[in-house]
CSV table of C-alpha atoms and ligand atoms in Angstrom, one decimal:
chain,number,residue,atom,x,y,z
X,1,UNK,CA,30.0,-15.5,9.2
X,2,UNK,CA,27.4,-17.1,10.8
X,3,UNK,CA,25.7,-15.4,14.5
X,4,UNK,CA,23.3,-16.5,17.1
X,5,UNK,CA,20.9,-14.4,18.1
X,6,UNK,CA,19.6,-14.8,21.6
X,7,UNK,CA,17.2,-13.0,23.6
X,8,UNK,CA,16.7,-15.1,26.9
X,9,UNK,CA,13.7,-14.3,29.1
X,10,UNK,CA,13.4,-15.6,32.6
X,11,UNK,CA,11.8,-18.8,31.7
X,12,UNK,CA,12.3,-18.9,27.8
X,13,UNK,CA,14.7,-18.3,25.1
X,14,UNK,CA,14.4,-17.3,21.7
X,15,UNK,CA,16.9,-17.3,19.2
X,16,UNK,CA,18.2,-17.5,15.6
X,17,UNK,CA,21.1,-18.5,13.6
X,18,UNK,CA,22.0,-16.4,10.7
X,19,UNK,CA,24.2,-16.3,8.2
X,20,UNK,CA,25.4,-12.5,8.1
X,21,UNK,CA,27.5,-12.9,4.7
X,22,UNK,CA,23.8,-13.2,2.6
X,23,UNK,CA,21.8,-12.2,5.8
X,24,UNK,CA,19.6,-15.7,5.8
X,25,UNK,CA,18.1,-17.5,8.7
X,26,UNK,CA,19.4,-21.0,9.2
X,27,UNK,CA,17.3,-22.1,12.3
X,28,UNK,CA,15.5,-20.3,14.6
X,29,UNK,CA,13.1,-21.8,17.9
X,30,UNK,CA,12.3,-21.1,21.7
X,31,UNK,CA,12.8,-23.1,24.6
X,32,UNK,CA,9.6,-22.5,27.1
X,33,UNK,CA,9.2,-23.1,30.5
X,34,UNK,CA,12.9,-23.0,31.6
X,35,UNK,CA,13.2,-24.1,35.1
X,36,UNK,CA,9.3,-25.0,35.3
X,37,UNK,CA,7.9,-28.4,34.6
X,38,UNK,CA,6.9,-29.2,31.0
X,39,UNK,CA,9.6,-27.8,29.5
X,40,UNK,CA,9.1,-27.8,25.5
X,41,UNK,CA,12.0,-26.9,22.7
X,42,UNK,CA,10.7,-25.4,19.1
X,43,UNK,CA,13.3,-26.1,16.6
X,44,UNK,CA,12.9,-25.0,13.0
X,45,UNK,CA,15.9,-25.0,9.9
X,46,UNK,CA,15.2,-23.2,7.4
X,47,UNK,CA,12.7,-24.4,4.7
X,48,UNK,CA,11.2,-26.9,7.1
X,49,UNK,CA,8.8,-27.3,9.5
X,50,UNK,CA,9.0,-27.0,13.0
X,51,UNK,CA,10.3,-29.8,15.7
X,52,UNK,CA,8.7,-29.8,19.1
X,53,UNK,CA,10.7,-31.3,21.6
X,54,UNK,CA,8.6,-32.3,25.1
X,55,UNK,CA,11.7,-31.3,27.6
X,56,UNK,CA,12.8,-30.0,31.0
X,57,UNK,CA,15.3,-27.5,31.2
X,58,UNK,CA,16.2,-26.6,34.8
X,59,UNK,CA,18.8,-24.6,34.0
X,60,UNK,CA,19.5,-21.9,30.7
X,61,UNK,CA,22.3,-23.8,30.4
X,62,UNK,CA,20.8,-26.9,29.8
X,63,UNK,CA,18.6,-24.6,27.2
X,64,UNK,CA,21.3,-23.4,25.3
X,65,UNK,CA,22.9,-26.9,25.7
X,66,UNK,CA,19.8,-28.1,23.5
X,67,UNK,CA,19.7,-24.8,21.3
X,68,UNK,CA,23.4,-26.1,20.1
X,69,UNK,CA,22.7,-29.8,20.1
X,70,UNK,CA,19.9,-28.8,17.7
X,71,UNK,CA,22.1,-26.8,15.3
X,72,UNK,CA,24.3,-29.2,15.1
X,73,UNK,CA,22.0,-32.1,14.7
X,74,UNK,CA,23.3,-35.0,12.0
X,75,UNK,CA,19.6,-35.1,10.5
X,76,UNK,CA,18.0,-31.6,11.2
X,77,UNK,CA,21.1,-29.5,12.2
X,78,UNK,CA,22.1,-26.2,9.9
X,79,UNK,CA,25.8,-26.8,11.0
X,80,UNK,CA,28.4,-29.5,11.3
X,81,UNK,CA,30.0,-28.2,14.1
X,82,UNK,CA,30.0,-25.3,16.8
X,83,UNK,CA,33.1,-23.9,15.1
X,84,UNK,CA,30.5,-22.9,12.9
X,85,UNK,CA,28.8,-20.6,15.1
X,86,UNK,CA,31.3,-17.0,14.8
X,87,UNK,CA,29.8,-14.9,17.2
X,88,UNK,CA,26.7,-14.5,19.4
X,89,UNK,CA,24.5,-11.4,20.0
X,90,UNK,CA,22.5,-10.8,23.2
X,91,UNK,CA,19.5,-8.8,23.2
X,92,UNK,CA,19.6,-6.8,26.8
X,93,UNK,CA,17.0,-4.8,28.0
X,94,UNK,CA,18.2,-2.1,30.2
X,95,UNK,CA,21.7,-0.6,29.7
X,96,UNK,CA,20.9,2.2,31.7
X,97,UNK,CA,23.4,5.8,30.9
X,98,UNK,CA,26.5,3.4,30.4
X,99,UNK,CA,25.6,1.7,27.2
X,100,UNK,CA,24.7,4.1,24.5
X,101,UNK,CA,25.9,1.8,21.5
X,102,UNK,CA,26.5,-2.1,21.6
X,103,UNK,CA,29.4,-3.1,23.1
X,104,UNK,CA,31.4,-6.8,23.0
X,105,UNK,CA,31.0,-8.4,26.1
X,106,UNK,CA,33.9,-9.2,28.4
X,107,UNK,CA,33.4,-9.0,32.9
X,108,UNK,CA,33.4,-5.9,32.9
X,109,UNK,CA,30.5,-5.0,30.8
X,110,UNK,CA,28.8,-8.1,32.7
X,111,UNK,CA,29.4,-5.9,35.8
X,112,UNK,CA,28.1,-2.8,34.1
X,113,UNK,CA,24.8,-4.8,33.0
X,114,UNK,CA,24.8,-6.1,36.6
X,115,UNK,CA,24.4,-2.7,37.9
X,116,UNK,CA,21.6,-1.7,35.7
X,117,UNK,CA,19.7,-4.4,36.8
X,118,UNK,CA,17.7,-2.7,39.7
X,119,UNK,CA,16.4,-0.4,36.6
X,120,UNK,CA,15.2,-3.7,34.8
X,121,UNK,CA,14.8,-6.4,37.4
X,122,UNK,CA,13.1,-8.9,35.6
X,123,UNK,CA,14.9,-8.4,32.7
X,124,UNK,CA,18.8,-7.9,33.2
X,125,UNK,CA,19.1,-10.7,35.7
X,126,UNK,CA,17.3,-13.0,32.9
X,127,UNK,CA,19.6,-11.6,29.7
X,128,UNK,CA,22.6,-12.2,31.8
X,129,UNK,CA,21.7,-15.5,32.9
X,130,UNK,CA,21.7,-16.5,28.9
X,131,UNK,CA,25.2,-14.8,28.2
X,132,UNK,CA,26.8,-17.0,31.1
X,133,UNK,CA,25.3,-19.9,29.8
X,134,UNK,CA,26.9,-19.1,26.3
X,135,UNK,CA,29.8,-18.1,27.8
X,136,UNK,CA,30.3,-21.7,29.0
X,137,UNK,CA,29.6,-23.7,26.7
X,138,UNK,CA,31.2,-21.4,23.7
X,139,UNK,CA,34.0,-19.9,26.1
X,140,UNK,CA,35.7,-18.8,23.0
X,141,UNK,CA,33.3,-17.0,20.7
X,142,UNK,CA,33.0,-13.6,21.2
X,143,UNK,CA,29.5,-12.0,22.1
X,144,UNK,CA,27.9,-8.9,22.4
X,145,UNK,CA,25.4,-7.1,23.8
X,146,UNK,CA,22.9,-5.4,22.2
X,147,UNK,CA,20.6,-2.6,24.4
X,148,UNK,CA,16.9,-1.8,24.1
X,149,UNK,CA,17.8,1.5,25.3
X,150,UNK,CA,20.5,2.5,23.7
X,151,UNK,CA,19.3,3.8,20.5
X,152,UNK,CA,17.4,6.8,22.8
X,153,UNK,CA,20.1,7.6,24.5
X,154,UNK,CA,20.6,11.1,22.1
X,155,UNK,CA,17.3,12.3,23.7
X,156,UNK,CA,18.5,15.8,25.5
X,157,UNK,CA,17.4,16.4,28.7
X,158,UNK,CA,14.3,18.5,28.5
X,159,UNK,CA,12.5,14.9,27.0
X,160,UNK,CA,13.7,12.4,29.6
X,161,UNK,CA,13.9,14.0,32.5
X,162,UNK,CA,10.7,14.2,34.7
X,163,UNK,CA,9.0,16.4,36.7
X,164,UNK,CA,10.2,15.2,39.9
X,165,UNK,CA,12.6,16.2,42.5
X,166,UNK,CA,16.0,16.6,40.6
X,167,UNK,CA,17.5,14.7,43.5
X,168,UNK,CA,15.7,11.4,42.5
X,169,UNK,CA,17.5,11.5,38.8
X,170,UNK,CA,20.9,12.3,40.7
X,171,UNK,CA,20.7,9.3,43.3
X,172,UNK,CA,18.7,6.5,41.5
X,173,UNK,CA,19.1,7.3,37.5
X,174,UNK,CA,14.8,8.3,37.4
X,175,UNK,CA,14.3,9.3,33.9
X,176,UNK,CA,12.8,8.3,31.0
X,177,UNK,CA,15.1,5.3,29.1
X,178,UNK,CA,12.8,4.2,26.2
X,179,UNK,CA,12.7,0.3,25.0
X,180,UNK,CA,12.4,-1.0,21.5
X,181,UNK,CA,15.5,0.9,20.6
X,182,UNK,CA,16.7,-2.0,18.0
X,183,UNK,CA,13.4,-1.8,16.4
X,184,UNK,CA,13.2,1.7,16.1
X,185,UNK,CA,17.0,2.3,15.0
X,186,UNK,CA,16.4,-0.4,12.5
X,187,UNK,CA,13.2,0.9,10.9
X,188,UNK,CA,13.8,4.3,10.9
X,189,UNK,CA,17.1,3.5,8.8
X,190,UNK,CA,14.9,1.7,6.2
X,191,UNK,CA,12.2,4.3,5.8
X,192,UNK,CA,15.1,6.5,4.8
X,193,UNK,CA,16.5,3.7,2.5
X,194,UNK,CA,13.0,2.9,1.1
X,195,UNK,CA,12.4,6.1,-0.4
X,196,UNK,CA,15.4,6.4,-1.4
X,197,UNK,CA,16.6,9.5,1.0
X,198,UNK,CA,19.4,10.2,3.5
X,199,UNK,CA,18.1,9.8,6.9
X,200,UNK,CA,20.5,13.1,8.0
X,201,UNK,CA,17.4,14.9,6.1
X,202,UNK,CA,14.6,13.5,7.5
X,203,UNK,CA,12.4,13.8,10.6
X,204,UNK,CA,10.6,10.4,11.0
X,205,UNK,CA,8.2,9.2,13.6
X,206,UNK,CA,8.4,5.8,14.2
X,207,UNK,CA,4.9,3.4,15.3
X,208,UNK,CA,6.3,0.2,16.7
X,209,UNK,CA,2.8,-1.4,17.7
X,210,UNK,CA,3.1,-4.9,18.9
X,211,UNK,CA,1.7,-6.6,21.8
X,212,UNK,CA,4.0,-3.8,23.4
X,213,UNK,CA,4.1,-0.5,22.3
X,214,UNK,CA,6.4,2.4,21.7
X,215,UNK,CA,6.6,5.5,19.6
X,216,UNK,CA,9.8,7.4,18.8
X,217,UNK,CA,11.1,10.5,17.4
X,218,UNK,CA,13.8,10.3,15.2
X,219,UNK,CA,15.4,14.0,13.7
X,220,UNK,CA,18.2,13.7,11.3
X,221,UNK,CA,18.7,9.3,12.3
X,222,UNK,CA,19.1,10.6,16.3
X,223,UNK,CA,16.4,9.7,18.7
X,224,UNK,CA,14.8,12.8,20.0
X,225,UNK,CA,12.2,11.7,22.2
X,226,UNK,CA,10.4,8.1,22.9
X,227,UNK,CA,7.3,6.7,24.5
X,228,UNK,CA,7.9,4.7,27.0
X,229,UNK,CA,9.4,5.6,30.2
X,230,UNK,CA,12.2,4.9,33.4
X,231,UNK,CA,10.2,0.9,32.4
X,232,UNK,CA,7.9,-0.4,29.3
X,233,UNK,CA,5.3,1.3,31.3
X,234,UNK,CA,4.5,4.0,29.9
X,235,UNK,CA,3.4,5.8,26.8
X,236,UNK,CA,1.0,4.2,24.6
X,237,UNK,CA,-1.9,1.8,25.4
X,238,UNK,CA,-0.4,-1.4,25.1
X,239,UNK,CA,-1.9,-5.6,24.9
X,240,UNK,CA,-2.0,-5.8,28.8
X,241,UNK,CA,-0.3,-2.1,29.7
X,242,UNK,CA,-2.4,0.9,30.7
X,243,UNK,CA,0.3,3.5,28.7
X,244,UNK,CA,-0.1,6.9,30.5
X,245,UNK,CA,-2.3,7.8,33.4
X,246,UNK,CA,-2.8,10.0,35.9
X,247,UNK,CA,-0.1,8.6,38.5
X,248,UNK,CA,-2.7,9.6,41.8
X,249,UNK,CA,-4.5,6.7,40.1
X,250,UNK,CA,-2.4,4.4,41.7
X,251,UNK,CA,-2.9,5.5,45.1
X,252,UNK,CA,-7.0,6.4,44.8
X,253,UNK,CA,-7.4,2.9,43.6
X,254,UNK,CA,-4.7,0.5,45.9
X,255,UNK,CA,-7.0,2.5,48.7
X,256,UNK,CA,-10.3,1.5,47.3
X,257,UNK,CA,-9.4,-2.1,46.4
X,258,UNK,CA,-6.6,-2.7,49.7
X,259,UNK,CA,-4.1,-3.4,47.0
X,260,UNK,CA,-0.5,-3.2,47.8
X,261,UNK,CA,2.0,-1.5,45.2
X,262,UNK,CA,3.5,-3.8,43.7
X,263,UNK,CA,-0.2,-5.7,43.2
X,264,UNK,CA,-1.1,-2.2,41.4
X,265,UNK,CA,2.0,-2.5,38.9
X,266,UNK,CA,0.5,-5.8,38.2
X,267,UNK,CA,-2.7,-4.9,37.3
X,268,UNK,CA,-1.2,-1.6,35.5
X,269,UNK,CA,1.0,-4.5,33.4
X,270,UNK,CA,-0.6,-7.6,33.0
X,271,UNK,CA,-4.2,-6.3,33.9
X,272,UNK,CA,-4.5,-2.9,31.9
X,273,UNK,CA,-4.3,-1.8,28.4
X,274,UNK,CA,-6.6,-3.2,25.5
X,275,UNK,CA,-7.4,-6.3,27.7
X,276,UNK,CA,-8.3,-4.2,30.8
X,277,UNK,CA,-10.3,-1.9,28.7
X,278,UNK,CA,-12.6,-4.3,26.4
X,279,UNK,CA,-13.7,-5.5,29.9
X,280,UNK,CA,-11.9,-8.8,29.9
X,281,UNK,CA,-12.0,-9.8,26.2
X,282,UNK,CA,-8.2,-10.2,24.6
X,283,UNK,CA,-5.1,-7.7,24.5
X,284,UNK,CA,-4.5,-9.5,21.0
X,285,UNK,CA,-5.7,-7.0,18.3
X,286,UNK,CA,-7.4,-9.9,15.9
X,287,UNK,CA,-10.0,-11.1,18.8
X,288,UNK,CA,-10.7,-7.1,19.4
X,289,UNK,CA,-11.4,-6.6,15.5
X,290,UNK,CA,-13.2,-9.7,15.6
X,291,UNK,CA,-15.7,-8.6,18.8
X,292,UNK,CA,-15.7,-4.9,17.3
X,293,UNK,CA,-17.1,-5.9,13.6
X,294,UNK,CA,-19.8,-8.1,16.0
X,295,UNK,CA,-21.2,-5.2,17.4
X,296,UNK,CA,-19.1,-5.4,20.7
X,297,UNK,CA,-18.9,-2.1,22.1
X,298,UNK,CA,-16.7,-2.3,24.7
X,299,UNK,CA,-13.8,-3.5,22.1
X,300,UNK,CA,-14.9,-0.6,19.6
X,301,UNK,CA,-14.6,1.4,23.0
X,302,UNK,CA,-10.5,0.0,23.6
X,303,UNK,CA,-9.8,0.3,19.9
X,304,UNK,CA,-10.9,3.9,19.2
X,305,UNK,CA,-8.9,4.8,22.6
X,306,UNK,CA,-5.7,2.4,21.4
X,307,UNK,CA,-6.1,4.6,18.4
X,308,UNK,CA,-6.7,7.7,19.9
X,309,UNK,CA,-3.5,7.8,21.8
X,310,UNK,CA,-1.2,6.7,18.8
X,311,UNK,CA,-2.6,9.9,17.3
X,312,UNK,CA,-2.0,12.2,20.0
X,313,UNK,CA,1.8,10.8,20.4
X,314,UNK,CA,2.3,11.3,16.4
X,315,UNK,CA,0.8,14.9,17.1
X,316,UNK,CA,3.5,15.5,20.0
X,317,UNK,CA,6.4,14.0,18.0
X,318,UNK,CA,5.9,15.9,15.3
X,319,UNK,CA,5.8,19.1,17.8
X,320,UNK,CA,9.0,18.2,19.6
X,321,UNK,CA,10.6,17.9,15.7
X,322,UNK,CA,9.0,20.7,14.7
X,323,UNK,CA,7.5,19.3,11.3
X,324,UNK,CA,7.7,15.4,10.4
X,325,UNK,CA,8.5,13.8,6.9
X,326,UNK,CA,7.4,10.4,7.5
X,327,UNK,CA,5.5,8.6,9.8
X,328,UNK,CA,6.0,4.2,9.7
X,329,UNK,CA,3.9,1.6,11.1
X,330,UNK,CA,5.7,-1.6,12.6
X,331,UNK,CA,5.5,-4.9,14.7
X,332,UNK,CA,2.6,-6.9,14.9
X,333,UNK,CA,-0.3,-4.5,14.9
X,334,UNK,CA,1.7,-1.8,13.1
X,335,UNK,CA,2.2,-3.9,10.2
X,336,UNK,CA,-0.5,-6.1,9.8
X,337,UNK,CA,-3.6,-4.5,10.9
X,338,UNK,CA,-5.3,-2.5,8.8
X,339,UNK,CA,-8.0,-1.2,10.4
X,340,UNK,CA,-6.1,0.3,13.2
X,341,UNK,CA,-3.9,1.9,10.6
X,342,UNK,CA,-6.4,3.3,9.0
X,343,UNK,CA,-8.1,4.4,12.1
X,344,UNK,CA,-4.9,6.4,13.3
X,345,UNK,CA,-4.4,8.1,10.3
X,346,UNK,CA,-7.8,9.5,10.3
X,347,UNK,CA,-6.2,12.0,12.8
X,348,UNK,CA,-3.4,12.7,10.8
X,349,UNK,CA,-4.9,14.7,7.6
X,350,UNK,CA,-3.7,17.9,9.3
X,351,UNK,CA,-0.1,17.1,8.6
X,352,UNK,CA,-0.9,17.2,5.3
X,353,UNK,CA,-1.5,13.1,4.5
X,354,UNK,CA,-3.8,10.8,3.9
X,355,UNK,CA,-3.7,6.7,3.9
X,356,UNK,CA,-4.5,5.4,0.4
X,357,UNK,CA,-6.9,2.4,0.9
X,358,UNK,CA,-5.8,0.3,-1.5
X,359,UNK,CA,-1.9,0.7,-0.8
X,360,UNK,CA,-3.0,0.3,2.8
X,361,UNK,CA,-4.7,-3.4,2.2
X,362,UNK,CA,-1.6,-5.7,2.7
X,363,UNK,CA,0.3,-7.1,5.8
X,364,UNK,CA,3.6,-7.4,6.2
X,365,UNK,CA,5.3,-5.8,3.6
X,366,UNK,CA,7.7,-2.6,2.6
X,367,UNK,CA,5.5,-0.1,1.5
X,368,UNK,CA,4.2,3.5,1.3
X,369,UNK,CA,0.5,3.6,2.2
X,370,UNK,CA,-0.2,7.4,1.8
X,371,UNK,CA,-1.5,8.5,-1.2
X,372,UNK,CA,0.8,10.2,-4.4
X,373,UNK,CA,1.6,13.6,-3.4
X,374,UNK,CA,1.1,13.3,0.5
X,375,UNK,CA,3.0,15.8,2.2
X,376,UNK,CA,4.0,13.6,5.3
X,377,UNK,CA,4.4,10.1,4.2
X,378,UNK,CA,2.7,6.9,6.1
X,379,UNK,CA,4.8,3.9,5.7
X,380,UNK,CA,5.0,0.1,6.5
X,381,UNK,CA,8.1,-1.2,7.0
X,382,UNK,CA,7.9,-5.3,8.9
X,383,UNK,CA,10.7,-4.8,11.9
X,384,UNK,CA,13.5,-7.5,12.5
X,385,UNK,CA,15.0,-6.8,15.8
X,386,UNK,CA,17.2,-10.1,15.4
X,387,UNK,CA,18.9,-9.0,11.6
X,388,UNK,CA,19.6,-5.4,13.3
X,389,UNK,CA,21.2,-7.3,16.4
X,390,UNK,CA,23.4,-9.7,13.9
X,391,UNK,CA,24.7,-6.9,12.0
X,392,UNK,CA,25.2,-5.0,15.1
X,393,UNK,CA,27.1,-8.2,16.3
X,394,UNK,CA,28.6,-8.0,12.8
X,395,UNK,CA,30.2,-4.3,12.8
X,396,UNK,CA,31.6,-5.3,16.1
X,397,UNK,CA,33.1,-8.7,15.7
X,398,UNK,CA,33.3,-9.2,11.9
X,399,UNK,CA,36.3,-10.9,10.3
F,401,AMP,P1,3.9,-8.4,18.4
F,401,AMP,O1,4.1,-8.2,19.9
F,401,AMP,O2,4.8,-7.4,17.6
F,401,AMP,O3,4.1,-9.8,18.0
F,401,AMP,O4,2.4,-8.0,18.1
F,401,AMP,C1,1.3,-8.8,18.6
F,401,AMP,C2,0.0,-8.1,18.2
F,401,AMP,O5,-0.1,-8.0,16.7
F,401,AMP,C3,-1.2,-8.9,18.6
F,401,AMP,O6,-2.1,-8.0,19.3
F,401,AMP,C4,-1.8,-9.4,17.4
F,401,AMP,O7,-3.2,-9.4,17.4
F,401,AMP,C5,-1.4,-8.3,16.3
F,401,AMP,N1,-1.5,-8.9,15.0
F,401,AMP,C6,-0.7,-9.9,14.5
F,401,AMP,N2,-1.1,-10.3,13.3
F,401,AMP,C7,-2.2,-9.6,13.0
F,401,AMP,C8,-3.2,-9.5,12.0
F,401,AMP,N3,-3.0,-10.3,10.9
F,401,AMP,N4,-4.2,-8.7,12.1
F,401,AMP,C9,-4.4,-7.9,13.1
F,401,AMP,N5,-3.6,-7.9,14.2
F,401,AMP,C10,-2.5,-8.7,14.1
């Protein structure tokens, strides 16, 4: 059974074609600049390399229109046909309360999605703008959607609700939601497969540090409490995100600078994090590690603080669980960098572990990287939010 993957931004589209029987990639690529000028198409089957296509696509229709021509092209296609393509799963961002599990998509979940859309306005409008577009050129395949939030949805009360007026929860849905729920669901499940253990008996704390940035809590496989917030906002320091601060911030400095809200959530999103606090040098981790071993100290300055707050989060988590087993690094800083792993676990000998260096010196792969006999065990497990959403897509629509 073979499923698309897609997870359609506003202006670009990423997907995948796998083969769910033996779980392999066929083709995967991203169409850029959708509905801008210079419009490009990256196209690459499996075992070769990639295709770069110079082309406009006004529309995501005319995207997925090229994603398909593509997959079924005589020379470089993976398929013969689109009767090869059995299913298609949609990554959505925001399913609000209503979506607590993936769900096959038919108008009235499309309705539902609609709705949560003033809780994710850049991102619902976008998803659902690629599940149309499949929708009409493969009216016959069935699709479903798969939520960022839905995995946190078992976190009780007492860790998503704020402290705000009560009323603000009961008329606009203000709580906390948590993102990066595929990622989290799908790593947490394989640090209990890794070792060889029953996720029911564990209390893992999930690191998914990418350019974006999320912690979770996961007690017995159910999501206890999460990072990030009512948006991606909050939580960690993130690439371009401040994470956490003192919301009178927002006011004290919009009044200094004559800033208007919404030109202080840009600067909290695009302006903030790693990249606001190295002064300007680069929210990617590799440039920081590059500037830091040169002696720069304002990127030692937003590394140690990146680090500093993973910590503190791994501290709370274990708190709210009461105890943690295992602890697992993921995405792209969680899984390739090891200085920053390294650095975090330096805080964490009080749980009774400690990173083993050499274990610790690798990227990208499975592995335990806290030494024999560690109490709490520090893990690396690479995420793969597209296999989770195929098999997702799987359970629901398999043959
Ligand atoms: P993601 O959003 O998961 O793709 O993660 C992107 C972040 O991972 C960027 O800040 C990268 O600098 C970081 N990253 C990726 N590869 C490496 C690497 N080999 N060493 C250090 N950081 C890396």
């Amino acid at each position: 059974m073979n499923v698309l993957v897609i997870n359609c931004g506003s202006s670009s589209l990423k997907y995948q074609l796998i083969n769910a029987d033996n779980e392999e990639v066929l083709a995967k690529g991203l169409c850029e600049r959708i509905g801008i000028d210079g419009g490009m198409h990256t196209y690459q089957p499996k075992g070769a390399d990639k295709i770069k296509t110079d082309v406009d696509m006004p529309t995501h229709t005319k995207a997925v229109s090229l994603v398909l021509e593509a997959l079924t092209d005589a020379k470089s296609g993976v398929i013969k046909s689109l009767g090869e393509i059995d299913a298609v799963g949609h990554r959505i961002v925001h399913g609000g309360e209503k979506f607590s599990k993936s769900v096959v998509i038919d108008d009235e979940v499309i309705t539902a999605i609609e709705e949560c859309s003033s809780l994710a306005p850049l991102h619902n409008p976008a998803n659902l703008i690629g599940v149309n577009s499949c929708r009409e050129l493969m009216p016959n395949v069935p699709m479903v959607a798969v939520f960022d939030t839905a995995f946190h949805q078992t976190m009780p009360k007492k860790a998503y609700l704020y402290g705000i007026p009560y009323e603000y929860y009961r008329k606009y849905k203000v709580r906390r939601y948590g993102f990066h729920g595929t990622s989290h669901e799908y790593v947490a499940n394989r640090t209990a497969e890794f070792l060889g253990k029953d996720i029911k008996d564990m209390k893992i704390i999930v690191c998914h540090l990418g350019n974006g940035a999320s912690v979770s809590a996961v007690c017995h496989g159910k999501c206890v409490d999460t990072s990030m917030g009512l948006t991606p906002l909050e939580g960690l320091i993130m690439g371009t995100r401040s994470g956490d601060i003192d919301p009178a911030i927002i006011g004290f400095i919009a009044e200094k600078e004559g800033l208007s809200i919404s030109e202080m959530e840009t600067v909290l999103n695009k302006k903030s994090g790693v990249l606001g606090l190295s002064d300007g040098i680069s929210s990617d981790f590799r440039d920081l590690g590059q500037a830091a071993d040169s002696g720069n100290e304002a990127a030692k300055t937003a590394l140690d603080t990146y680090a500093y707050r993973v910590a503190k989060y791994i501290g709370a988590y274990a708190a709210a669980m009461n105890g943690v087993d295992a602890i697992t690094f993921t995405a792209g800083v969680g899984e390739n960098n090891i200085s920053a792993r390294v650095q975090i676990s330096e805080y964490l000998t009080y749980l009774g572990t400690q990173i083993d260096i050499q274990k610790n010196d690798m990227r990208g792969e499975e592995a335990v990287i806290s030494k024999d006999g560690s109490k709490v065990q520090l893990l690396v497990i690479p995420t793969d939010e597209e296999m989770s959403i195929a098999r997702q897509t799987v359970a629901l629509v398999g043959r």
